């Protein structure tokens, strides 16, 4: 199996920590990153990974400096894993602009800035993997999860556009969105709940707390198993052997059920409104220019 070098964000726990432990155990080289890395990632030093302090919400120039530092550690980076994130709970009316901005800074601007930092290196080499650890919440909105869903929807759109840009001009660079259902990590135990501001939404906030406790205590999916399969996908082994890798791959029966349910509803809606949708088309021969490739 070909050894690779990985840069992973959000390694203090959860998927990030699992990536570090599984990859180093396989002999891959890993740059494990996180905020306050000297203390928060100290438990990963015994893995042999390079520990790098990296706040994904830092300005672009700082992100580029950190990426170069990671690259120089081993002379290359083969796979960038954008994993850092958290869940901010609260109804849209109660979420402040500042809270929403923090979610976007971490889960939209952070991955995009790191992608910008990686692309010049990957373009020069002609290859590289760009992984985005996303969620079913990037396709299905959830009550009480406005900030999280909005940020996850946003990165899906950005990466889909990126995938078409790369397919056109740099096909050796592969973006991949991992759409995860609920797996056995600490994320559900570390939810950030909005400060109650509107009494009307108190029942929703309490329901979110009850649901998160249940998801944490009885998760339907195994996080180590999922991380193992994501690694196989990048390496083209195991579950990925002989298969073409799409832009998005869901993990978890709960995720798949939610997504298929939404797709069915969308198909029904679009079919019912097909005549209205088509009614605004230009007459034949007066249509605008074709779109760009992709």
PDB file of C-alpha atoms in Angstrom:
ATOM      1  CA  UNK A   1       0.000   0.000   0.000  1.00  0.00           C
ATOM      2  CA  UNK A   2       1.386   3.409  -0.974  1.00  0.00           C
ATOM      3  CA  UNK A   3       2.356   5.561   2.007  1.00  0.00           C
ATOM      4  CA  UNK A   4       0.927   9.073   2.013  1.00  0.00           C
ATOM      5  CA  UNK A   5       1.305  12.336   3.908  1.00  0.00           C
ATOM      6  CA  UNK A   6      -1.826  13.812   5.452  1.00  0.00           C
ATOM      7  CA  UNK A   7      -2.655  17.231   6.917  1.00  0.00           C
ATOM      8  CA  UNK A   8      -5.667  16.977   9.214  1.00  0.00           C
ATOM      9  CA  UNK A   9      -7.535  19.747  11.031  1.00  0.00           C
ATOM     10  CA  UNK A  10      -9.492  19.390  14.273  1.00  0.00           C
ATOM     11  CA  UNK A  11      -7.461  16.530  15.751  1.00  0.00           C
ATOM     12  CA  UNK A  12      -8.145  16.977  19.469  1.00  0.00           C
ATOM     13  CA  UNK A  13     -10.875  14.303  19.420  1.00  0.00           C
ATOM     14  CA  UNK A  14     -13.448  12.604  17.209  1.00  0.00           C
ATOM     15  CA  UNK A  15     -12.798  11.883  13.549  1.00  0.00           C
ATOM     16  CA  UNK A  16      -9.601  13.935  13.559  1.00  0.00           C
ATOM     17  CA  UNK A  17      -7.983  11.931  16.343  1.00  0.00           C
ATOM     18  CA  UNK A  18      -9.110   8.670  14.740  1.00  0.00           C
ATOM     19  CA  UNK A  19      -7.540   9.650  11.423  1.00  0.00           C
ATOM     20  CA  UNK A  20      -4.237  10.392  13.154  1.00  0.00           C
ATOM     21  CA  UNK A  21      -4.164   7.117  15.070  1.00  0.00           C
ATOM     22  CA  UNK A  22      -5.213   4.883  12.190  1.00  0.00           C
ATOM     23  CA  UNK A  23      -2.939   6.520   9.615  1.00  0.00           C
ATOM     24  CA  UNK A  24       0.188   6.518  11.769  1.00  0.00           C
ATOM     25  CA  UNK A  25      -0.499   2.898  12.701  1.00  0.00           C
ATOM     26  CA  UNK A  26      -0.453   2.121   8.967  1.00  0.00           C
ATOM     27  CA  UNK A  27       2.861   3.917   8.536  1.00  0.00           C
ATOM     28  CA  UNK A  28       1.588   7.087   6.867  1.00  0.00           C
ATOM     29  CA  UNK A  29       3.011  10.500   7.724  1.00  0.00           C
ATOM     30  CA  UNK A  30       0.592  12.864   9.459  1.00  0.00           C
ATOM     31  CA  UNK A  31       0.548  16.525  10.389  1.00  0.00           C
ATOM     32  CA  UNK A  32      -2.067  16.750  13.143  1.00  0.00           C
ATOM     33  CA  UNK A  33      -3.402  20.241  13.780  1.00  0.00           C
ATOM     34  CA  UNK A  34      -5.666  22.072  16.181  1.00  0.00           C
ATOM     35  CA  UNK A  35      -5.965  25.167  18.325  1.00  0.00           C
ATOM     36  CA  UNK A  36      -3.636  25.324  21.341  1.00  0.00           C
ATOM     37  CA  UNK A  37      -1.956  22.233  19.957  1.00  0.00           C
ATOM     38  CA  UNK A  38       0.773  21.979  22.589  1.00  0.00           C
ATOM     39  CA  UNK A  39      -1.805  21.071  25.212  1.00  0.00           C
ATOM     40  CA  UNK A  40      -4.891  19.923  23.308  1.00  0.00           C
ATOM     41  CA  UNK A  41      -2.970  17.529  21.035  1.00  0.00           C
ATOM     42  CA  UNK A  42      -0.409  16.326  23.578  1.00  0.00           C
ATOM     43  CA  UNK A  43      -2.143  12.930  23.721  1.00  0.00           C
ATOM     44  CA  UNK A  44      -1.232  12.377  20.043  1.00  0.00           C
ATOM     45  CA  UNK A  45       2.526  12.794  20.386  1.00  0.00           C
ATOM     46  CA  UNK A  46       3.014   9.094  21.069  1.00  0.00           C
ATOM     47  CA  UNK A  47       1.619   8.357  17.582  1.00  0.00           C
ATOM     48  CA  UNK A  48       4.632   9.947  15.941  1.00  0.00           C
ATOM     49  CA  UNK A  49       2.528  12.540  14.131  1.00  0.00           C
ATOM     50  CA  UNK A  50       3.893  16.039  13.658  1.00  0.00           C
ATOM     51  CA  UNK A  51       1.892  18.407  15.871  1.00  0.00           C
ATOM     52  CA  UNK A  52       1.122  21.843  14.443  1.00  0.00           C
ATOM     53  CA  UNK A  53      -0.836  24.669  16.031  1.00  0.00           C
ATOM     54  CA  UNK A  54      -3.475  25.792  13.528  1.00  0.00           C
ATOM     55  CA  UNK A  55      -6.629  27.831  14.032  1.00  0.00           C
ATOM     56  CA  UNK A  56      -8.716  27.430  10.873  1.00  0.00           C
ATOM     57  CA  UNK A  57     -10.390  30.794  11.528  1.00  0.00           C
ATOM     58  CA  UNK A  58      -7.058  32.628  11.138  1.00  0.00           C
ATOM     59  CA  UNK A  59      -6.586  35.074   8.231  1.00  0.00           C
ATOM     60  CA  UNK A  60      -5.642  33.713   4.805  1.00  0.00           C
ATOM     61  CA  UNK A  61      -1.985  34.782   5.101  1.00  0.00           C
ATOM     62  CA  UNK A  62      -1.611  32.890   8.379  1.00  0.00           C
ATOM     63  CA  UNK A  63      -3.299  29.808   6.912  1.00  0.00           C
ATOM     64  CA  UNK A  64      -0.894  29.859   3.969  1.00  0.00           C
ATOM     65  CA  UNK A  65       2.075  30.152   6.322  1.00  0.00           C
ATOM     66  CA  UNK A  66       0.845  27.167   8.349  1.00  0.00           C
ATOM     67  CA  UNK A  67       0.234  25.067   5.242  1.00  0.00           C
ATOM     68  CA  UNK A  68       3.783  25.723   4.060  1.00  0.00           C
ATOM     69  CA  UNK A  69       5.061  24.735   7.496  1.00  0.00           C
ATOM     70  CA  UNK A  70       3.114  21.493   7.243  1.00  0.00           C
ATOM     71  CA  UNK A  71       4.377  20.868   3.710  1.00  0.00           C
ATOM     72  CA  UNK A  72       7.980  21.502   4.738  1.00  0.00           C
ATOM     73  CA  UNK A  73       7.710  19.030   7.624  1.00  0.00           C
ATOM     74  CA  UNK A  74       7.770  16.109   5.161  1.00  0.00           C
ATOM     75  CA  UNK A  75       8.405  17.811   1.827  1.00  0.00           C
ATOM     76  CA  UNK A  76       4.895  17.075   0.628  1.00  0.00           C
ATOM     77  CA  UNK A  77       1.202  16.810   1.496  1.00  0.00           C
ATOM     78  CA  UNK A  78      -0.878  14.246  -0.383  1.00  0.00           C
ATOM     79  CA  UNK A  79      -4.186  14.614   1.430  1.00  0.00           C
ATOM     80  CA  UNK A  80      -5.771  17.630   3.126  1.00  0.00           C
ATOM     81  CA  UNK A  81      -8.554  16.639   5.528  1.00  0.00           C
ATOM     82  CA  UNK A  82     -10.815  19.556   6.484  1.00  0.00           C
ATOM     83  CA  UNK A  83     -12.316  18.148   9.664  1.00  0.00           C
ATOM     84  CA  UNK A  84     -12.459  20.976  12.242  1.00  0.00           C
ATOM     85  CA  UNK A  85     -15.990  21.874  13.311  1.00  0.00           C
ATOM     86  CA  UNK A  86     -18.616  22.060  16.013  1.00  0.00           C
ATOM     87  CA  UNK A  87     -22.398  22.166  16.309  1.00  0.00           C
ATOM     88  CA  UNK A  88     -24.110  25.394  17.342  1.00  0.00           C
ATOM     89  CA  UNK A  89     -27.718  24.721  18.335  1.00  0.00           C
ATOM     90  CA  UNK A  90     -30.554  27.208  18.305  1.00  0.00           C
ATOM     91  CA  UNK A  91     -33.509  28.390  16.228  1.00  0.00           C
ATOM     92  CA  UNK A  92     -32.899  30.936  13.477  1.00  0.00           C
ATOM     93  CA  UNK A  93     -34.602  33.729  15.429  1.00  0.00           C
ATOM     94  CA  UNK A  94     -32.354  33.190  18.427  1.00  0.00           C
ATOM     95  CA  UNK A  95     -29.020  32.700  16.649  1.00  0.00           C
ATOM     96  CA  UNK A  96     -27.100  35.967  16.584  1.00  0.00           C
ATOM     97  CA  UNK A  97     -25.173  37.178  13.556  1.00  0.00           C
ATOM     98  CA  UNK A  98     -21.963  36.737  15.553  1.00  0.00           C
ATOM     99  CA  UNK A  99     -22.779  33.088  16.378  1.00  0.00           C
ATOM    100  CA  UNK A 100     -23.662  32.382  12.769  1.00  0.00           C
ATOM    101  CA  UNK A 101     -20.443  34.061  11.624  1.00  0.00           C
ATOM    102  CA  UNK A 102     -18.350  31.891  13.952  1.00  0.00           C
ATOM    103  CA  UNK A 103     -19.876  28.766  12.427  1.00  0.00           C
ATOM    104  CA  UNK A 104     -19.119  30.026   8.937  1.00  0.00           C
ATOM    105  CA  UNK A 105     -15.582  31.047   9.894  1.00  0.00           C
ATOM    106  CA  UNK A 106     -14.865  27.530  11.167  1.00  0.00           C
ATOM    107  CA  UNK A 107     -16.714  25.342   8.674  1.00  0.00           C
ATOM    108  CA  UNK A 108     -16.808  27.427   5.485  1.00  0.00           C
ATOM    109  CA  UNK A 109     -14.049  30.048   5.387  1.00  0.00           C
ATOM    110  CA  UNK A 110     -11.567  27.802   7.198  1.00  0.00           C
ATOM    111  CA  UNK A 111     -11.778  24.902   4.718  1.00  0.00           C
ATOM    112  CA  UNK A 112     -11.894  27.279   1.756  1.00  0.00           C
ATOM    113  CA  UNK A 113      -8.826  29.184   2.976  1.00  0.00           C
ATOM    114  CA  UNK A 114      -6.934  25.934   3.509  1.00  0.00           C
ATOM    115  CA  UNK A 115      -7.976  24.773   0.055  1.00  0.00           C
ATOM    116  CA  UNK A 116      -6.633  28.024  -1.409  1.00  0.00           C
ATOM    117  CA  UNK A 117      -3.384  27.418   0.457  1.00  0.00           C
ATOM    118  CA  UNK A 118      -3.081  23.843  -0.837  1.00  0.00           C
ATOM    119  CA  UNK A 119      -4.033  24.374  -4.468  1.00  0.00           C
ATOM    120  CA  UNK A 120      -0.805  26.036  -5.699  1.00  0.00           C
ATOM    121  CA  UNK A 121       1.201  23.067  -4.369  1.00  0.00           C
ATOM    122  CA  UNK A 122      -1.250  20.499  -5.726  1.00  0.00           C
ATOM    123  CA  UNK A 123      -1.494  22.237  -9.111  1.00  0.00           C
ATOM    124  CA  UNK A 124       2.277  22.282  -9.499  1.00  0.00           C
ATOM    125  CA  UNK A 125       2.465  18.566  -8.725  1.00  0.00           C
ATOM    126  CA  UNK A 126      -0.708  17.760 -10.667  1.00  0.00           C
ATOM    127  CA  UNK A 127      -2.339  15.720  -7.913  1.00  0.00           C
ATOM    128  CA  UNK A 128      -3.719  15.791  -4.386  1.00  0.00           C
ATOM    129  CA  UNK A 129      -6.796  14.939  -2.340  1.00  0.00           C
ATOM    130  CA  UNK A 130      -9.050  17.571  -0.770  1.00  0.00           C
ATOM    131  CA  UNK A 131     -11.332  15.953   1.818  1.00  0.00           C
ATOM    132  CA  UNK A 132     -14.216  17.743   3.499  1.00  0.00           C
ATOM    133  CA  UNK A 133     -15.694  15.997   6.524  1.00  0.00           C
ATOM    134  CA  UNK A 134     -19.261  17.138   6.167  1.00  0.00           C
ATOM    135  CA  UNK A 135     -22.653  15.895   7.301  1.00  0.00           C
ATOM    136  CA  UNK A 136     -26.150  14.944   6.279  1.00  0.00           C
ATOM    137  CA  UNK A 137     -26.856  18.463   7.572  1.00  0.00           C
ATOM    138  CA  UNK A 138     -25.229  19.729   4.378  1.00  0.00           C
ATOM    139  CA  UNK A 139     -28.229  18.383   2.451  1.00  0.00           C
ATOM    140  CA  UNK A 140     -31.074  18.150   4.972  1.00  0.00           C
ATOM    141  CA  UNK A 141     -31.986  21.087   7.216  1.00  0.00           C
ATOM    142  CA  UNK A 142     -32.725  20.356  10.864  1.00  0.00           C
ATOM    143  CA  UNK A 143     -34.854  22.344  13.341  1.00  0.00           C
ATOM    144  CA  UNK A 144     -32.701  24.017  15.958  1.00  0.00           C
ATOM    145  CA  UNK A 145     -29.530  23.665  13.876  1.00  0.00           C
ATOM    146  CA  UNK A 146     -29.632  26.771  11.704  1.00  0.00           C
ATOM    147  CA  UNK A 147     -25.967  27.747  12.043  1.00  0.00           C
ATOM    148  CA  UNK A 148     -24.635  24.229  11.570  1.00  0.00           C
ATOM    149  CA  UNK A 149     -26.837  23.376   8.589  1.00  0.00           C
ATOM    150  CA  UNK A 150     -26.247  26.733   6.903  1.00  0.00           C
ATOM    151  CA  UNK A 151     -22.474  26.312   7.097  1.00  0.00           C
ATOM    152  CA  UNK A 152     -22.605  22.693   5.947  1.00  0.00           C
ATOM    153  CA  UNK A 153     -24.883  23.576   3.013  1.00  0.00           C
ATOM    154  CA  UNK A 154     -22.507  26.395   2.068  1.00  0.00           C
ATOM    155  CA  UNK A 155     -19.361  24.264   1.935  1.00  0.00           C
ATOM    156  CA  UNK A 156     -21.197  21.676  -0.183  1.00  0.00           C
ATOM    157  CA  UNK A 157     -21.954  24.315  -2.801  1.00  0.00           C
ATOM    158  CA  UNK A 158     -18.445  25.730  -2.759  1.00  0.00           C
ATOM    159  CA  UNK A 159     -16.811  22.312  -3.147  1.00  0.00           C
ATOM    160  CA  UNK A 160     -19.213  21.250  -5.895  1.00  0.00           C
ATOM    161  CA  UNK A 161     -18.185  24.343  -7.847  1.00  0.00           C
ATOM    162  CA  UNK A 162     -14.531  23.611  -7.098  1.00  0.00           C
ATOM    163  CA  UNK A 163     -14.930  20.036  -8.329  1.00  0.00           C
ATOM    164  CA  UNK A 164     -16.124  21.275 -11.716  1.00  0.00           C
ATOM    165  CA  UNK A 165     -13.311  23.808 -11.944  1.00  0.00           C
ATOM    166  CA  UNK A 166     -10.750  21.111 -11.194  1.00  0.00           C
ATOM    167  CA  UNK A 167     -12.329  18.571 -13.546  1.00  0.00           C
ATOM    168  CA  UNK A 168     -11.970  21.115 -16.337  1.00  0.00           C
ATOM    169  CA  UNK A 169      -8.394  22.285 -15.730  1.00  0.00           C
ATOM    170  CA  UNK A 170      -6.752  20.110 -13.045  1.00  0.00           C
ATOM    171  CA  UNK A 171      -8.343  16.637 -13.094  1.00  0.00           C
ATOM    172  CA  UNK A 172      -5.520  15.117 -11.042  1.00  0.00           C
ATOM    173  CA  UNK A 173      -6.739  16.968  -7.937  1.00  0.00           C
ATOM    174  CA  UNK A 174      -9.624  15.129  -6.312  1.00  0.00           C
ATOM    175  CA  UNK A 175     -12.133  16.802  -3.951  1.00  0.00           C
ATOM    176  CA  UNK A 176     -14.281  14.496  -1.831  1.00  0.00           C
ATOM    177  CA  UNK A 177     -17.166  15.357   0.494  1.00  0.00           C
ATOM    178  CA  UNK A 178     -17.865  12.843   3.252  1.00  0.00           C
ATOM    179  CA  UNK A 179     -21.493  13.190   4.330  1.00  0.00           C
ATOM    180  CA  UNK A 180     -21.697  11.649   7.777  1.00  0.00           C
ATOM    181  CA  UNK A 181     -24.666  10.626   9.822  1.00  0.00           C
ATOM    182  CA  UNK A 182     -24.380  10.285  13.588  1.00  0.00           C
ATOM    183  CA  UNK A 183     -21.303   8.308  14.625  1.00  0.00           C
ATOM    184  CA  UNK A 184     -19.631   7.496  17.920  1.00  0.00           C
ATOM    185  CA  UNK A 185     -17.652  10.694  18.576  1.00  0.00           C
ATOM    186  CA  UNK A 186     -17.736  13.375  21.262  1.00  0.00           C
ATOM    187  CA  UNK A 187     -19.403  15.963  19.027  1.00  0.00           C
ATOM    188  CA  UNK A 188     -22.877  15.332  20.445  1.00  0.00           C
ATOM    189  CA  UNK A 189     -21.559  15.751  23.976  1.00  0.00           C
ATOM    190  CA  UNK A 190     -20.016  19.113  23.121  1.00  0.00           C
ATOM    191  CA  UNK A 191     -22.885  20.949  21.459  1.00  0.00           C
ATOM    192  CA  UNK A 192     -22.962  24.714  21.879  1.00  0.00           C
ATOM    193  CA  UNK A 193     -26.499  25.734  22.776  1.00  0.00           C
ATOM    194  CA  UNK A 194     -27.673  29.251  22.110  1.00  0.00           C
ATOM    195  CA  UNK A 195     -28.327  31.540  25.071  1.00  0.00           C
ATOM    196  CA  UNK A 196     -32.149  31.566  25.383  1.00  0.00           C
ATOM    197  CA  UNK A 197     -33.436  34.863  24.007  1.00  0.00           C
ATOM    198  CA  UNK A 198     -36.979  34.107  22.852  1.00  0.00           C
ATOM    199  CA  UNK A 199     -39.169  32.090  25.270  1.00  0.00           C
ATOM    200  CA  UNK A 200     -41.287  30.864  22.346  1.00  0.00           C
ATOM    201  CA  UNK A 201     -38.439  28.562  21.262  1.00  0.00           C
ATOM    202  CA  UNK A 202     -37.776  26.981  24.676  1.00  0.00           C
ATOM    203  CA  UNK A 203     -39.533  23.668  23.781  1.00  0.00           C
ATOM    204  CA  UNK A 204     -37.406  23.374  20.641  1.00  0.00           C
ATOM    205  CA  UNK A 205     -34.200  24.045  22.552  1.00  0.00           C
ATOM    206  CA  UNK A 206     -35.071  21.444  25.183  1.00  0.00           C
ATOM    207  CA  UNK A 207     -35.965  18.901  22.485  1.00  0.00           C
ATOM    208  CA  UNK A 208     -32.553  19.531  20.878  1.00  0.00           C
ATOM    209  CA  UNK A 209     -30.828  18.816  24.191  1.00  0.00           C
ATOM    210  CA  UNK A 210     -32.773  15.579  24.687  1.00  0.00           C
ATOM    211  CA  UNK A 211     -32.083  14.456  21.119  1.00  0.00           C
ATOM    212  CA  UNK A 212     -28.362  15.216  21.357  1.00  0.00           C
ATOM    213  CA  UNK A 213     -28.068  13.237  24.607  1.00  0.00           C
ATOM    214  CA  UNK A 214     -29.765  10.279  22.962  1.00  0.00           C
ATOM    215  CA  UNK A 215     -27.523  10.514  19.893  1.00  0.00           C
ATOM    216  CA  UNK A 216     -24.421  10.623  22.076  1.00  0.00           C
ATOM    217  CA  UNK A 217     -25.459   7.727  24.306  1.00  0.00           C
ATOM    218  CA  UNK A 218     -26.725   5.515  21.469  1.00  0.00           C
ATOM    219  CA  UNK A 219     -25.088   6.503  18.153  1.00  0.00           C
ATOM    220  CA  UNK A 220     -26.106   4.380  15.165  1.00  0.00           C
ATOM    221  CA  UNK A 221     -22.676   4.447  13.498  1.00  0.00           C
ATOM    222  CA  UNK A 222     -19.117   3.421  14.410  1.00  0.00           C
ATOM    223  CA  UNK A 223     -16.687   6.325  13.978  1.00  0.00           C
ATOM    224  CA  UNK A 224     -13.538   4.123  13.795  1.00  0.00           C
ATOM    225  CA  UNK A 225     -15.150   2.009  11.085  1.00  0.00           C
ATOM    226  CA  UNK A 226     -16.135   5.086   9.091  1.00  0.00           C
ATOM    227  CA  UNK A 227     -12.659   6.630   9.298  1.00  0.00           C
ATOM    228  CA  UNK A 228     -11.124   3.313   8.230  1.00  0.00           C
ATOM    229  CA  UNK A 229     -13.355   3.249   5.140  1.00  0.00           C
ATOM    230  CA  UNK A 230     -12.591   6.879   4.261  1.00  0.00           C
ATOM    231  CA  UNK A 231      -8.888   6.005   4.326  1.00  0.00           C
ATOM    232  CA  UNK A 232      -9.607   3.043   2.056  1.00  0.00           C
ATOM    233  CA  UNK A 233     -11.402   5.339  -0.379  1.00  0.00           C
ATOM    234  CA  UNK A 234      -8.418   7.673  -0.633  1.00  0.00           C
ATOM    235  CA  UNK A 235      -6.031   4.740  -1.075  1.00  0.00           C
ATOM    236  CA  UNK A 236      -8.282   2.900  -3.540  1.00  0.00           C
ATOM    237  CA  UNK A 237      -8.383  -0.225  -1.391  1.00  0.00           C
ATOM    238  CA  UNK A 238     -11.060  -2.183   0.509  1.00  0.00           C
ATOM    239  CA  UNK A 239     -14.504  -0.692  -0.107  1.00  0.00           C
ATOM    240  CA  UNK A 240     -13.078   1.505  -2.899  1.00  0.00           C
ATOM    241  CA  UNK A 241     -11.143  -1.130  -4.840  1.00  0.00           C
ATOM    242  CA  UNK A 242     -11.996  -0.917  -8.525  1.00  0.00           C
ATOM    243  CA  UNK A 243     -14.592   1.810  -8.029  1.00  0.00           C
ATOM    244  CA  UNK A 244     -14.806   5.318  -9.431  1.00  0.00           C
ATOM    245  CA  UNK A 245     -14.933   7.806  -6.549  1.00  0.00           C
ATOM    246  CA  UNK A 246     -17.808  10.336  -6.747  1.00  0.00           C
ATOM    247  CA  UNK A 247     -17.822  13.840  -5.309  1.00  0.00           C
ATOM    248  CA  UNK A 248     -19.999  12.842  -2.330  1.00  0.00           C
ATOM    249  CA  UNK A 249     -20.161   9.665  -0.274  1.00  0.00           C
ATOM    250  CA  UNK A 250     -22.688   9.259   2.589  1.00  0.00           C
ATOM    251  CA  UNK A 251     -21.946   7.239   5.718  1.00  0.00           C
ATOM    252  CA  UNK A 252     -24.566   5.870   8.108  1.00  0.00           C
ATOM    253  CA  UNK A 253     -27.985   4.377   7.505  1.00  0.00           C
ATOM    254  CA  UNK A 254     -29.532   7.385   9.264  1.00  0.00           C
ATOM    255  CA  UNK A 255     -27.800   9.733   6.840  1.00  0.00           C
ATOM    256  CA  UNK A 256     -28.775   7.699   3.796  1.00  0.00           C
ATOM    257  CA  UNK A 257     -32.422   7.492   4.869  1.00  0.00           C
ATOM    258  CA  UNK A 258     -32.635  11.253   5.427  1.00  0.00           C
ATOM    259  CA  UNK A 259     -31.064  12.018   2.061  1.00  0.00           C
ATOM    260  CA  UNK A 260     -33.147   9.551   0.080  1.00  0.00           C
ATOM    261  CA  UNK A 261     -36.285  10.895   1.768  1.00  0.00           C
ATOM    262  CA  UNK A 262     -35.429  14.439   0.722  1.00  0.00           C
ATOM    263  CA  UNK A 263     -34.606  13.347  -2.817  1.00  0.00           C
ATOM    264  CA  UNK A 264     -38.002  11.681  -3.124  1.00  0.00           C
ATOM    265  CA  UNK A 265     -39.729  14.824  -1.878  1.00  0.00           C
ATOM    266  CA  UNK A 266     -37.733  16.965  -4.303  1.00  0.00           C
ATOM    267  CA  UNK A 267     -38.611  14.698  -7.228  1.00  0.00           C
ATOM    268  CA  UNK A 268     -42.282  14.895  -6.291  1.00  0.00           C
ATOM    269  CA  UNK A 269     -42.212  18.676  -5.968  1.00  0.00           C
ATOM    270  CA  UNK A 270     -40.289  19.235  -9.203  1.00  0.00           C
ATOM    271  CA  UNK A 271     -42.625  16.936 -11.128  1.00  0.00           C
ATOM    272  CA  UNK A 272     -45.732  18.657  -9.771  1.00  0.00           C
ATOM    273  CA  UNK A 273     -44.309  22.083 -10.667  1.00  0.00           C
ATOM    274  CA  UNK A 274     -42.666  21.064 -13.941  1.00  0.00           C
ATOM    275  CA  UNK A 275     -45.090  23.016 -16.153  1.00  0.00           C
ATOM    276  CA  UNK A 276     -44.559  26.178 -14.096  1.00  0.00           C
ATOM    277  CA  UNK A 277     -40.783  25.745 -14.139  1.00  0.00           C
ATOM    278  CA  UNK A 278     -40.767  25.324 -17.921  1.00  0.00           C
ATOM    279  CA  UNK A 279     -43.158  28.221 -18.499  1.00  0.00           C
ATOM    280  CA  UNK A 280     -40.452  30.896 -18.144  1.00  0.00           C
ATOM    281  CA  UNK A 281     -38.140  29.505 -20.859  1.00  0.00           C
ATOM    282  CA  UNK A 282     -37.180  31.643 -23.823  1.00  0.00           C
ATOM    283  CA  UNK A 283     -38.768  30.725 -27.114  1.00  0.00           C
ATOM    284  CA  UNK A 284     -36.777  28.288 -29.254  1.00  0.00           C
ATOM    285  CA  UNK A 285     -33.928  30.087 -30.986  1.00  0.00           C
ATOM    286  CA  UNK A 286     -33.784  32.857 -28.384  1.00  0.00           C
ATOM    287  CA  UNK A 287     -32.045  31.005 -25.614  1.00  0.00           C
ATOM    288  CA  UNK A 288     -28.948  32.467 -23.877  1.00  0.00           C
ATOM    289  CA  UNK A 289     -25.419  31.167 -24.415  1.00  0.00           C
ATOM    290  CA  UNK A 290     -24.422  27.750 -23.106  1.00  0.00           C
ATOM    291  CA  UNK A 291     -22.906  27.388 -19.643  1.00  0.00           C
ATOM    292  CA  UNK A 292     -19.256  26.672 -18.916  1.00  0.00           C
ATOM    293  CA  UNK A 293     -18.114  23.027 -18.957  1.00  0.00           C
ATOM    294  CA  UNK A 294     -18.951  20.939 -15.918  1.00  0.00           C
TER     295      UNK A 294
END
